[in-house]
Amino acid sequence: MNVKISILSLVLMAGATSLFADNNDKGIDYYKAGMYSYAKKALFENIQSGKTDKAEAYYYLGEIYAAENMKDSAAYCYKQGLVADPEYVFNTIGEIKLDLAATPDVDKVLAGFTTGKNKKNPAIFVAIARAYMTDPARKAKVEEYLAKAKEVGPKSPDIYILEGDLLAADRKIGDAASSYEQAIYFDDQCKEAYLKYARIYARMNPQLAIDMLNKLIALDPEYTIAYRDLASVYYENNQFKNAADAYSKYITPETSDIDDLSRYASILFFSGEHEQAQQIIDRVSARAPENPVMQRLNMYIAYDKGDFAKSLELAQKMMQNTDTTSLIGRDYLYYARVLGKNNMAAEALVQYENAIAKDTANVALYKEMAEVAEKANLTDQAISYYTDYIRKGGEEVKIADYFSLGQTYYIAASAFLPQDNTPLSEADSLKMMPYALAADSLFGYVAERVPDSYMGNFWRARANSVIDHLSTAGLAKPYYEKAIELIDEKILTPLTAALREAGPFRIMVLPDHPTPLSTKTHASDPVPYLIYDSAREQCSGVSCFCEETAKQTGNYVEAGPMLIEKLFSAIQA
């Protein structure tokens, strides 16, 4: 009841300015930027100093607590502001704002503040409009006081800030931007207008936001809040180096709060500055050991440094101790990768699925998953993931991806072949054939799309050697022959021509290992080799290049590395 009486007694009181307003500017700047923790610190420090306008400082503290829905704290601050200066009516408006419905004749009470000395003060009208904004049903009153503010002070930037805020809340971004520009037109020092303009365009038109923030920095290089927002725009657009540079001009590691330090550590990490990031991580972790951002960055850095055991330990701890709703797609992705590095492919694939669920647009992960599955001999899963990538990858899908899928089908088909070169059972043949036919089709597509490459025909030959694994029908032969023709025409002919033009040369030709048709797998037998010296052409004494003719020469090299010595030394007769 006493509160209501005090409110009513102040209805006609004037006075909305302060002799010491400049001393609160830093805290007010932070408040207007939405940086409440910094604003509180600055305003409380001013109050404790005794050298500032306490009524104004308490008013903005009340506004902060009201915005945080801490009504008791807000009420306390407004009341302390009135104790400091009963004529500073903004605190009274703040008290009323906390519960409009609890104030009898609230419209009349608030209207009373616009008489006398305050009838030409647009800031009072704006404050009342913002008070009505707390009740969605009183939108008409908000518009009414906005219009009145324009009547009494049409050049006040605060009016156009309010108007821009209302339009931005209705998602009328272009109109909101025009209002913020109007505020700048009437007061080119209005930092809040620059900042809010940049923020509404930060996502939809980052360059506009960057340009406006750079104008603000040019206006006041000491206004470090602008660097913070500039860094944020760069960060969200993957310009991590620029983000790190901008944030370094804002951050103070010794005094900045944990949220800002966490963001800075993230920016440094993504800009590749791991050592600097680690310093900030260590500083934050000392203050907040369970900080989830620091846990994830520690895990990321350990992985990037190749310490996969430590990264796995950190990842498992993070996954156990962190609410899954706060995990991001990158957390699951790093966890998947480190599981893969620790030979835990099945577990890794589960985490890849979680990463895709968080970021469905990142279809490249399907390809990565296919490679992990293939390496772990999980061929059916690899086929599924490659297929998903090709189906969803759009323009990013290359002919090499079809080739990789073909190889995976080939591997799956080959797994059914008996080691002793005996006929396949009917059951295994039925299982093998779909894989082999799919491989043949995919390699045929590769050969068609890249006709100058031998790879499509070569691997098509291999696929057909699985289908005709006893070589009774000769299905592979035409594709091997085509592959050899292409190697001769597209590789060896231009290569030797270029070498001859360059001058004397030597060249060595050999396979890496035998693959007998009888076993269709690698063997450790010696391989034939051929060395040609353009400056010393001589007859080799053999009619063709194969295992049998090589044996006939008796020219056997015991240790493979000695072949290099032979290549670079004079050919022995």
Coordinates of C-alpha atoms in Angstrom, one line a residue:
M1 CA 0.0 0.0 0.0
N2 CA 2.9 2.4 0.8
V3 CA 4.4 1.7 -2.6
K4 CA 1.1 2.7 -4.3
I5 CA 0.9 5.9 -2.2
S6 CA 4.5 6.8 -3.1
I7 CA 3.7 6.2 -6.8
L8 CA 0.6 8.4 -6.7
S9 CA 2.5 11.2 -4.8
L10 CA 5.1 11.3 -7.6
V11 CA 2.7 11.5 -10.5
L12 CA 3.3 15.2 -11.1
M13 CA 6.9 15.2 -10.2
A14 CA 9.5 16.3 -12.7
G15 CA 13.1 15.6 -13.2
A16 CA 14.5 13.0 -15.5
T17 CA 18.1 14.1 -16.0
S18 CA 21.2 13.7 -14.0
L19 CA 24.2 15.8 -13.2
F20 CA 26.4 12.7 -13.3
A21 CA 24.8 10.8 -16.2
D22 CA 28.1 10.5 -18.1
N23 CA 29.6 8.4 -15.3
N24 CA 27.1 5.7 -15.9
D25 CA 27.6 5.6 -19.7
K26 CA 29.7 2.5 -19.8
G27 CA 27.1 0.5 -17.8
I28 CA 24.3 1.9 -19.9
D29 CA 26.1 1.0 -23.1
Y30 CA 26.4 -2.6 -21.8
Y31 CA 22.7 -2.6 -20.8
K32 CA 21.7 -1.4 -24.2
A33 CA 23.9 -4.1 -25.8
G34 CA 22.2 -6.8 -23.8
M35 CA 25.4 -7.5 -21.9
Y36 CA 23.8 -7.6 -18.5
S37 CA 26.6 -9.1 -16.4
Y38 CA 29.0 -6.4 -17.5
A39 CA 26.4 -3.7 -17.1
K40 CA 25.7 -4.8 -13.5
K41 CA 29.3 -4.8 -12.6
A42 CA 29.9 -1.3 -14.0
L43 CA 26.8 0.2 -12.4
F44 CA 27.4 -1.3 -9.0
E45 CA 31.0 -0.1 -9.1
N46 CA 29.6 3.4 -9.9
I47 CA 27.2 3.2 -7.0
Q48 CA 29.9 2.1 -4.6
S49 CA 32.2 4.9 -5.7
G50 CA 29.7 7.5 -4.6
K51 CA 30.7 9.7 -7.5
T52 CA 27.8 8.9 -9.8
D53 CA 24.1 9.5 -10.2
K54 CA 22.8 6.7 -8.0
A55 CA 19.2 7.2 -9.1
E56 CA 20.1 6.6 -12.7
A57 CA 22.4 3.7 -11.9
Y58 CA 19.7 2.0 -9.8
Y59 CA 17.1 2.5 -12.6
Y60 CA 19.2 0.7 -15.2
L61 CA 20.0 -2.1 -12.7
G62 CA 16.2 -2.3 -12.2
E63 CA 15.7 -2.5 -16.0
I64 CA 18.3 -5.3 -16.2
Y65 CA 16.7 -7.4 -13.4
A66 CA 13.3 -6.8 -14.9
A67 CA 14.6 -8.1 -18.3
E68 CA 15.9 -11.1 -16.5
N69 CA 12.5 -11.6 -14.9
M70 CA 14.0 -11.1 -11.4
K71 CA 11.2 -8.9 -10.2
D72 CA 12.1 -8.7 -6.5
S73 CA 15.6 -7.5 -7.4
A74 CA 14.2 -5.1 -9.9
A75 CA 11.8 -3.7 -7.4
Y76 CA 14.6 -3.3 -4.8
C77 CA 16.7 -1.3 -7.3
Y78 CA 13.9 1.0 -8.4
K79 CA 13.1 1.7 -4.8
Q80 CA 16.8 2.5 -4.0
G81 CA 16.8 4.8 -7.0
L82 CA 13.8 6.7 -5.5
V83 CA 15.6 6.9 -2.2
A84 CA 18.6 8.4 -3.9
D85 CA 16.4 10.9 -5.9
P86 CA 12.6 10.9 -5.5
E87 CA 12.3 13.1 -8.5
Y88 CA 13.9 10.7 -10.9
V89 CA 10.6 9.4 -12.2
F90 CA 12.0 6.7 -14.4
N91 CA 12.3 4.5 -11.2
T92 CA 8.6 5.1 -10.5
I93 CA 7.7 4.0 -14.0
G94 CA 9.9 1.0 -13.5
E95 CA 8.0 0.0 -10.4
I96 CA 4.7 0.3 -12.2
K97 CA 6.0 -1.7 -15.1
L98 CA 6.7 -4.8 -12.9
D99 CA 3.0 -5.3 -12.5
L100 CA 0.8 -3.0 -14.5
A101 CA -2.4 -4.7 -13.3
A102 CA -1.6 -4.1 -9.7
T103 CA -1.7 -0.3 -10.1
P104 CA -5.2 1.2 -9.9
D105 CA -5.9 3.6 -12.8
V106 CA -2.6 2.7 -14.3
D107 CA -3.3 4.6 -17.5
K108 CA -4.0 7.7 -15.6
V109 CA -1.0 7.2 -13.3
L110 CA 1.4 6.8 -16.2
A111 CA -0.2 9.7 -18.2
G112 CA 0.5 11.9 -15.1
F113 CA 4.2 11.6 -15.7
T114 CA 3.9 13.4 -19.0
T115 CA 2.7 16.7 -17.5
G116 CA 4.6 19.6 -16.1
K117 CA 8.3 19.6 -16.7
N118 CA 8.1 16.3 -18.4
K119 CA 5.5 17.1 -21.1
K120 CA 8.2 17.9 -23.6
N121 CA 10.6 15.1 -22.6
P122 CA 10.4 12.3 -25.2
A123 CA 12.4 9.9 -23.0
I124 CA 9.5 9.8 -20.5
F125 CA 7.0 8.8 -23.3
V126 CA 9.5 6.2 -24.5
A127 CA 9.8 4.8 -21.0
I128 CA 6.0 4.6 -20.6
A129 CA 5.7 2.9 -24.0
R130 CA 8.3 0.3 -22.9
A131 CA 6.3 -0.2 -19.7
Y132 CA 3.2 -1.1 -21.7
M133 CA 5.3 -3.5 -23.8
T134 CA 5.3 -5.9 -20.8
D135 CA 1.6 -6.6 -21.4
P136 CA 0.9 -7.9 -25.0
A137 CA -2.7 -6.8 -24.6
R138 CA -1.7 -3.1 -24.3
K139 CA -0.1 -2.8 -27.7
A140 CA -2.3 0.1 -28.6
K141 CA -0.9 2.0 -25.7
V142 CA 2.6 1.3 -26.9
E143 CA 1.7 2.8 -30.3
E144 CA 0.0 5.7 -28.6
Y145 CA 3.0 6.7 -26.5
L146 CA 5.4 6.2 -29.4
A147 CA 3.3 8.6 -31.5
K148 CA 3.2 11.1 -28.6
A149 CA 7.0 10.8 -28.3
K150 CA 7.4 11.8 -31.9
E151 CA 5.2 14.8 -31.4
V152 CA 7.1 16.2 -28.5
G153 CA 10.7 15.2 -29.6
P154 CA 10.7 14.1 -33.3
K155 CA 14.5 14.2 -33.4
S156 CA 15.1 12.0 -30.4
P157 CA 17.0 8.8 -31.4
D158 CA 15.4 6.9 -28.5
I159 CA 12.0 7.1 -30.3
Y160 CA 13.4 5.4 -33.5
I161 CA 15.2 2.8 -31.4
L162 CA 11.9 1.9 -29.8
E163 CA 10.2 1.9 -33.2
G164 CA 12.9 -0.3 -34.6
D165 CA 12.7 -2.7 -31.7
L166 CA 8.9 -3.1 -32.3
L167 CA 9.3 -3.7 -36.0
A168 CA 12.2 -6.2 -35.4
A169 CA 10.0 -8.1 -33.0
D170 CA 7.4 -8.4 -35.8
R171 CA 10.1 -9.6 -38.2
K172 CA 9.8 -6.5 -40.3
I173 CA 13.6 -6.4 -40.8
G174 CA 13.7 -3.8 -43.5
D175 CA 11.4 -1.4 -41.7
A176 CA 13.3 -1.9 -38.5
A177 CA 16.6 -1.1 -40.2
S178 CA 15.1 2.1 -41.6
S179 CA 14.1 3.1 -38.1
Y180 CA 17.6 2.5 -36.7
E181 CA 19.0 4.5 -39.6
Q182 CA 16.6 7.3 -38.7
A183 CA 18.0 7.2 -35.2
I184 CA 21.5 7.6 -36.6
Y185 CA 20.4 10.4 -38.9
F186 CA 19.2 12.4 -35.9
D187 CA 22.2 11.4 -33.7
D188 CA 25.2 10.0 -35.5
Q189 CA 26.7 9.2 -32.1
C190 CA 23.8 6.8 -31.2
K191 CA 25.8 3.6 -30.7
E192 CA 22.8 1.5 -29.9
A193 CA 21.3 2.2 -33.3
Y194 CA 24.4 1.1 -35.1
L195 CA 24.6 -2.1 -33.0
K196 CA 20.9 -3.0 -33.4
Y197 CA 21.1 -2.4 -37.2
A198 CA 24.0 -4.8 -37.4
R199 CA 22.4 -7.4 -35.3
I200 CA 19.2 -7.7 -37.3
Y201 CA 21.2 -8.2 -40.5
A202 CA 23.9 -10.4 -38.9
R203 CA 22.4 -13.6 -40.3
M204 CA 20.5 -12.5 -43.4
N205 CA 23.0 -10.1 -44.8
P206 CA 26.4 -10.4 -42.9
Q207 CA 28.2 -7.9 -45.1
L208 CA 25.7 -5.2 -44.2
A209 CA 26.2 -6.0 -40.5
I210 CA 30.0 -5.9 -40.9
D211 CA 29.9 -2.6 -42.7
M212 CA 27.7 -1.0 -40.0
L213 CA 29.9 -2.3 -37.2
N214 CA 33.0 -1.0 -38.9
K215 CA 31.3 2.4 -39.1
L216 CA 30.6 2.2 -35.3
I217 CA 34.3 1.3 -34.6
A218 CA 35.4 4.2 -36.8
L219 CA 33.0 6.4 -34.8
D220 CA 34.4 5.2 -31.4
P221 CA 37.4 2.8 -31.5
E222 CA 37.1 2.5 -27.7
Y223 CA 33.6 1.0 -28.0
T224 CA 34.8 -2.6 -27.7
I225 CA 31.3 -4.0 -27.7
A226 CA 31.3 -3.4 -31.5
Y227 CA 34.4 -5.7 -31.8
R228 CA 32.5 -8.4 -29.9
D229 CA 29.6 -8.3 -32.4
L230 CA 31.9 -8.0 -35.3
A231 CA 33.7 -11.2 -34.2
S232 CA 30.4 -12.9 -33.8
V233 CA 29.4 -12.1 -37.4
Y234 CA 32.8 -13.3 -38.7
Y235 CA 32.6 -16.5 -36.6
E236 CA 29.1 -17.4 -37.8
N237 CA 30.3 -17.0 -41.4
N238 CA 33.4 -19.2 -40.8
Q239 CA 35.8 -16.2 -41.1
F240 CA 37.7 -17.4 -38.1
K241 CA 40.9 -15.5 -38.5
N242 CA 38.9 -12.2 -38.8
A243 CA 36.8 -13.3 -35.8
A244 CA 39.9 -13.9 -33.7
D245 CA 41.4 -10.6 -34.6
A246 CA 38.2 -8.7 -33.8
Y247 CA 37.6 -10.6 -30.5
S248 CA 41.2 -9.9 -29.4
K249 CA 40.4 -6.2 -29.4
Y250 CA 37.4 -6.8 -27.1
I251 CA 38.5 -9.5 -24.7
T252 CA 40.4 -9.0 -21.5
P253 CA 41.4 -12.5 -20.3
E254 CA 41.9 -11.4 -16.7
T255 CA 38.4 -9.8 -16.2
S256 CA 36.1 -11.0 -19.0
D257 CA 33.3 -13.3 -18.0
I258 CA 33.3 -17.1 -18.7
D259 CA 30.8 -16.8 -21.6
D260 CA 33.1 -14.3 -23.4
L261 CA 36.2 -16.3 -22.7
S262 CA 34.5 -19.5 -23.9
R263 CA 33.5 -17.8 -27.1
Y264 CA 37.1 -16.5 -27.6
A265 CA 38.6 -19.9 -27.0
S266 CA 36.2 -21.4 -29.6
I267 CA 37.1 -18.6 -32.1
L268 CA 40.8 -19.2 -31.5
F269 CA 40.4 -23.0 -32.0
F270 CA 38.5 -22.6 -35.3
S271 CA 41.0 -20.1 -36.5
G272 CA 43.8 -22.7 -36.0
E273 CA 45.4 -20.9 -33.0
H274 CA 45.4 -24.0 -30.8
E275 CA 48.1 -22.8 -28.4
Q276 CA 46.4 -19.5 -27.7
A277 CA 43.1 -21.4 -27.4
Q278 CA 44.6 -23.8 -24.9
Q279 CA 45.7 -20.9 -22.7
I280 CA 42.2 -19.5 -22.6
I281 CA 40.8 -23.0 -22.0
D282 CA 43.1 -23.5 -19.0
R283 CA 42.2 -20.2 -17.6
V284 CA 38.4 -20.9 -17.9
S285 CA 38.8 -24.5 -16.7
A286 CA 40.5 -23.2 -13.5
R287 CA 37.4 -21.1 -12.8
A288 CA 34.8 -23.6 -14.1
P289 CA 36.2 -27.2 -14.3
E290 CA 32.9 -28.6 -15.7
N291 CA 32.4 -26.0 -18.3
P292 CA 31.1 -28.0 -21.3
V293 CA 32.6 -25.7 -24.0
M294 CA 36.1 -26.1 -22.5
Q295 CA 35.6 -29.9 -22.3
R296 CA 34.7 -30.1 -25.9
L297 CA 37.6 -27.8 -27.0
N298 CA 40.0 -29.9 -25.0
M299 CA 38.7 -33.0 -26.7
Y300 CA 38.9 -31.4 -30.2
I301 CA 42.5 -30.1 -29.6
A302 CA 43.7 -33.5 -28.3
Y303 CA 42.3 -35.1 -31.5
D304 CA 43.8 -32.6 -33.8
K305 CA 47.2 -33.1 -32.2
G306 CA 46.9 -36.8 -32.8
D307 CA 46.6 -37.8 -29.2
F308 CA 43.7 -40.1 -29.9
A309 CA 43.8 -41.9 -26.5
K310 CA 43.5 -38.7 -24.6
S311 CA 40.8 -37.4 -26.9
L312 CA 38.8 -40.6 -26.5
E313 CA 39.0 -40.3 -22.7
L314 CA 37.9 -36.6 -22.8
A315 CA 35.1 -37.4 -25.3
Q316 CA 33.7 -40.2 -23.2
K317 CA 33.8 -38.0 -20.0
M318 CA 32.0 -35.2 -21.9
M319 CA 29.3 -37.6 -23.2
Q320 CA 28.7 -39.1 -19.8
N321 CA 28.6 -35.7 -17.9
T322 CA 26.9 -33.4 -20.4
D323 CA 23.2 -33.0 -21.0
T324 CA 22.7 -34.4 -24.5
T325 CA 20.5 -31.4 -25.4
S326 CA 23.5 -29.1 -25.1
L327 CA 25.7 -31.3 -27.4
I328 CA 26.3 -30.1 -30.9
G329 CA 26.8 -31.9 -34.2
R330 CA 30.6 -31.3 -34.1
D331 CA 30.8 -33.0 -30.6
Y332 CA 29.3 -36.2 -32.1
L333 CA 31.5 -35.9 -35.2
Y334 CA 34.8 -35.6 -33.2
Y335 CA 33.6 -38.4 -30.9
A336 CA 32.9 -40.6 -34.0
R337 CA 36.3 -39.8 -35.5
V338 CA 38.2 -40.5 -32.4
L339 CA 36.4 -43.8 -31.9
G340 CA 37.4 -44.7 -35.5
K341 CA 41.0 -43.8 -34.7
N342 CA 40.8 -46.2 -31.7
N343 CA 39.5 -49.0 -33.9
M344 CA 36.0 -48.8 -32.6
A345 CA 34.2 -48.6 -36.0
A346 CA 30.8 -49.9 -34.9
E347 CA 30.6 -47.4 -32.1
A348 CA 31.9 -44.6 -34.4
L349 CA 29.1 -45.2 -36.9
V350 CA 26.5 -44.7 -34.1
Q351 CA 28.1 -41.3 -33.3
Y352 CA 28.2 -40.4 -37.0
E353 CA 24.5 -41.0 -37.1
N354 CA 24.0 -38.7 -34.1
A355 CA 26.1 -36.0 -35.9
I356 CA 23.9 -36.3 -39.0
A357 CA 20.8 -36.0 -36.9
K358 CA 22.1 -32.7 -35.5
D359 CA 23.2 -31.4 -39.0
T360 CA 21.2 -33.1 -41.7
A361 CA 22.7 -30.8 -44.3
N362 CA 26.2 -32.2 -43.8
V363 CA 25.7 -35.1 -46.3
A364 CA 29.5 -35.4 -46.8
L365 CA 29.4 -37.3 -43.5
Y366 CA 27.8 -40.3 -45.3
K367 CA 31.0 -40.6 -47.4
E368 CA 33.2 -40.4 -44.3
M369 CA 31.0 -43.1 -42.7
A370 CA 31.3 -45.3 -45.7
E371 CA 35.1 -45.1 -45.6
V372 CA 35.1 -46.0 -41.8
A373 CA 32.7 -48.9 -42.4
E374 CA 34.8 -50.2 -45.4
K375 CA 38.0 -50.1 -43.5
A376 CA 36.3 -52.2 -40.8
N377 CA 35.1 -54.7 -43.4
L378 CA 31.5 -53.6 -42.7
T379 CA 30.8 -53.7 -46.5
D380 CA 27.0 -53.7 -46.4
Q381 CA 27.0 -50.6 -44.2
A382 CA 29.7 -49.0 -46.4
I383 CA 27.5 -49.7 -49.5
S384 CA 24.5 -48.1 -47.7
Y385 CA 26.4 -45.0 -46.7
Y386 CA 28.0 -44.5 -50.2
T387 CA 24.6 -44.9 -51.7
D388 CA 23.1 -42.3 -49.3
Y389 CA 25.9 -39.9 -50.2
I390 CA 25.4 -40.3 -53.9
R391 CA 21.6 -39.9 -53.5
K392 CA 21.8 -36.8 -51.3
G393 CA 25.1 -35.2 -52.3
G394 CA 23.9 -33.3 -55.3
E395 CA 26.6 -31.4 -57.2
E396 CA 29.3 -32.4 -54.7
V397 CA 29.1 -36.0 -55.9
K398 CA 32.0 -36.9 -58.2
I399 CA 32.6 -39.8 -60.6
A400 CA 35.2 -41.0 -58.1
D401 CA 32.3 -41.6 -55.6
Y402 CA 30.6 -44.0 -58.0
F403 CA 34.0 -45.7 -58.5
S404 CA 34.3 -46.1 -54.7
L405 CA 30.9 -47.5 -54.4
G406 CA 31.7 -49.9 -57.2
Q407 CA 34.9 -51.1 -55.4
T408 CA 32.9 -51.7 -52.2
Y409 CA 30.4 -53.8 -54.2
Y410 CA 33.3 -55.7 -55.7
I411 CA 34.8 -56.4 -52.3
A412 CA 31.5 -57.6 -51.0
A413 CA 31.2 -59.9 -54.1
S414 CA 34.7 -61.2 -53.8
A415 CA 34.1 -62.3 -50.2
F416 CA 32.0 -65.2 -51.5
L417 CA 34.7 -66.7 -53.7
P418 CA 36.2 -69.9 -52.4
Q419 CA 40.0 -69.9 -51.8
D420 CA 40.6 -73.2 -53.6
N421 CA 39.2 -72.1 -57.0
T422 CA 36.3 -74.5 -56.8
P423 CA 32.8 -73.7 -58.1
L424 CA 30.5 -71.5 -55.9
S425 CA 27.6 -73.2 -54.2
E426 CA 24.2 -72.2 -55.6
A427 CA 23.4 -70.4 -52.3
D428 CA 26.6 -68.4 -52.3
S429 CA 26.2 -67.6 -56.0
L430 CA 22.8 -66.2 -55.4
K431 CA 24.2 -64.0 -52.6
M432 CA 27.3 -62.9 -54.6
M433 CA 25.6 -62.1 -57.9
P434 CA 23.8 -58.9 -56.9
Y435 CA 27.0 -57.4 -55.5
A436 CA 29.0 -58.3 -58.6
L437 CA 26.4 -57.1 -61.0
A438 CA 26.2 -53.8 -59.2
A439 CA 30.0 -53.4 -59.3
D440 CA 29.9 -54.2 -63.1
S441 CA 27.2 -51.6 -63.6
L442 CA 29.0 -48.9 -61.6
F443 CA 32.4 -49.5 -63.3
G444 CA 30.6 -49.4 -66.7
Y445 CA 29.2 -46.0 -65.8
V446 CA 32.7 -44.8 -64.8
A447 CA 34.1 -46.1 -68.1
E448 CA 31.3 -44.3 -70.0
R449 CA 31.8 -41.0 -68.1
V450 CA 35.6 -41.0 -68.2
P451 CA 36.4 -42.8 -71.5
D452 CA 40.1 -41.8 -71.5
S453 CA 40.7 -43.6 -68.2
Y454 CA 41.5 -47.3 -68.1
M455 CA 40.2 -47.6 -64.5
G456 CA 36.5 -48.2 -65.4
N457 CA 37.4 -51.0 -67.8
F458 CA 40.1 -52.5 -65.6
W459 CA 37.7 -52.7 -62.6
R460 CA 34.9 -53.9 -64.8
A461 CA 37.2 -56.7 -65.8
R462 CA 37.7 -57.5 -62.2
A463 CA 34.0 -57.5 -61.5
N464 CA 33.4 -59.9 -64.4
S465 CA 36.2 -62.1 -63.1
V466 CA 34.2 -62.6 -60.0
I467 CA 31.0 -63.3 -62.0
D468 CA 33.0 -65.7 -64.1
H469 CA 35.3 -66.8 -61.3
L470 CA 36.4 -70.0 -63.0
S471 CA 37.2 -68.1 -66.3
T472 CA 35.0 -70.4 -68.3
A473 CA 33.1 -67.7 -70.2
G474 CA 35.9 -65.2 -70.7
L475 CA 33.7 -62.3 -69.4
A476 CA 36.7 -60.3 -68.1
K477 CA 38.9 -60.5 -71.2
P478 CA 37.4 -57.7 -73.3
Y479 CA 37.6 -55.3 -70.5
Y480 CA 41.2 -56.2 -69.6
E481 CA 42.1 -55.7 -73.3
K482 CA 40.4 -52.3 -73.4
A483 CA 42.1 -51.3 -70.2
I484 CA 45.5 -52.3 -71.7
E485 CA 44.7 -50.4 -75.0
L486 CA 43.9 -47.2 -73.0
I487 CA 47.1 -47.6 -70.9
D488 CA 49.2 -47.9 -74.0
E489 CA 47.4 -45.0 -75.8
K490 CA 46.7 -42.6 -73.0
I491 CA 49.6 -43.2 -70.6
L492 CA 52.6 -45.0 -72.1
T493 CA 52.6 -43.4 -75.5
P494 CA 52.5 -39.7 -74.4
L495 CA 54.8 -40.5 -71.5
T496 CA 57.6 -42.0 -73.6
A497 CA 57.1 -39.3 -76.3
A498 CA 57.6 -36.6 -73.6
L499 CA 60.6 -38.5 -72.2
R500 CA 62.3 -38.8 -75.6
E501 CA 61.8 -35.1 -76.2
A502 CA 63.3 -34.3 -72.8
G503 CA 66.5 -36.2 -73.5
P504 CA 68.0 -39.6 -72.5
F505 CA 65.9 -41.5 -69.9
R506 CA 65.5 -44.7 -68.1
I507 CA 62.2 -46.3 -67.1
M508 CA 61.4 -49.4 -65.0
V509 CA 58.1 -51.3 -65.4
L510 CA 56.9 -53.9 -63.0
P511 CA 53.8 -55.0 -61.0
D512 CA 53.7 -54.8 -57.3
H513 CA 52.7 -58.5 -56.7
P514 CA 51.4 -61.4 -58.6
T515 CA 47.6 -62.2 -58.5
P516 CA 47.2 -65.7 -59.9
L517 CA 43.9 -66.6 -61.6
S518 CA 43.9 -69.8 -59.7
T519 CA 43.6 -68.0 -56.4
K520 CA 42.5 -64.5 -57.4
T521 CA 44.4 -63.0 -54.5
H522 CA 47.9 -61.6 -53.9
A523 CA 50.8 -63.9 -53.8
S524 CA 54.4 -63.4 -52.6
D525 CA 56.1 -64.9 -55.7
P526 CA 58.7 -62.8 -57.6
V527 CA 57.4 -60.4 -60.2
P528 CA 58.9 -59.7 -63.6
Y529 CA 60.6 -56.3 -64.2
L530 CA 61.8 -54.4 -67.2
I531 CA 64.3 -51.6 -67.4
Y532 CA 64.6 -49.5 -70.6
D533 CA 67.5 -47.1 -71.2
S534 CA 66.9 -44.8 -74.2
A535 CA 70.7 -44.1 -74.5
R536 CA 71.6 -47.8 -74.6
E537 CA 68.9 -49.8 -76.5
Q538 CA 69.8 -53.4 -76.7
C539 CA 68.0 -56.7 -77.2
S540 CA 66.8 -58.4 -74.1
G541 CA 66.7 -61.8 -75.6
V542 CA 63.0 -62.4 -74.6
S543 CA 60.0 -62.4 -76.8
C544 CA 57.5 -60.9 -74.4
F545 CA 57.2 -59.5 -70.9
C546 CA 55.8 -62.0 -68.4
E547 CA 56.7 -64.2 -65.5
E548 CA 57.9 -67.2 -67.7
T549 CA 60.2 -65.2 -69.9
A550 CA 61.6 -63.3 -66.9
K551 CA 62.5 -66.6 -65.3
Q552 CA 64.3 -67.7 -68.4
T553 CA 66.8 -64.8 -68.1
G554 CA 68.0 -66.0 -64.8
N555 CA 68.3 -62.3 -63.8
Y556 CA 66.9 -62.6 -60.2
V557 CA 67.1 -59.7 -57.7
E558 CA 66.9 -61.0 -54.1
A559 CA 66.0 -57.7 -52.4
G560 CA 63.4 -55.4 -53.9
P561 CA 65.2 -52.1 -52.9
M562 CA 68.2 -53.2 -55.1
L563 CA 66.0 -52.6 -58.2
I564 CA 66.4 -48.8 -57.6
E565 CA 70.1 -49.2 -57.7
K566 CA 69.8 -51.1 -61.0
L567 CA 67.6 -48.3 -62.4
F568 CA 70.2 -45.6 -61.6
S569 CA 73.3 -47.6 -62.6
A570 CA 74.5 -48.8 -65.9
I571 CA 72.6 -51.7 -67.3
Q572 CA 74.6 -54.9 -66.9
A573 CA 75.0 -57.0 -70.0

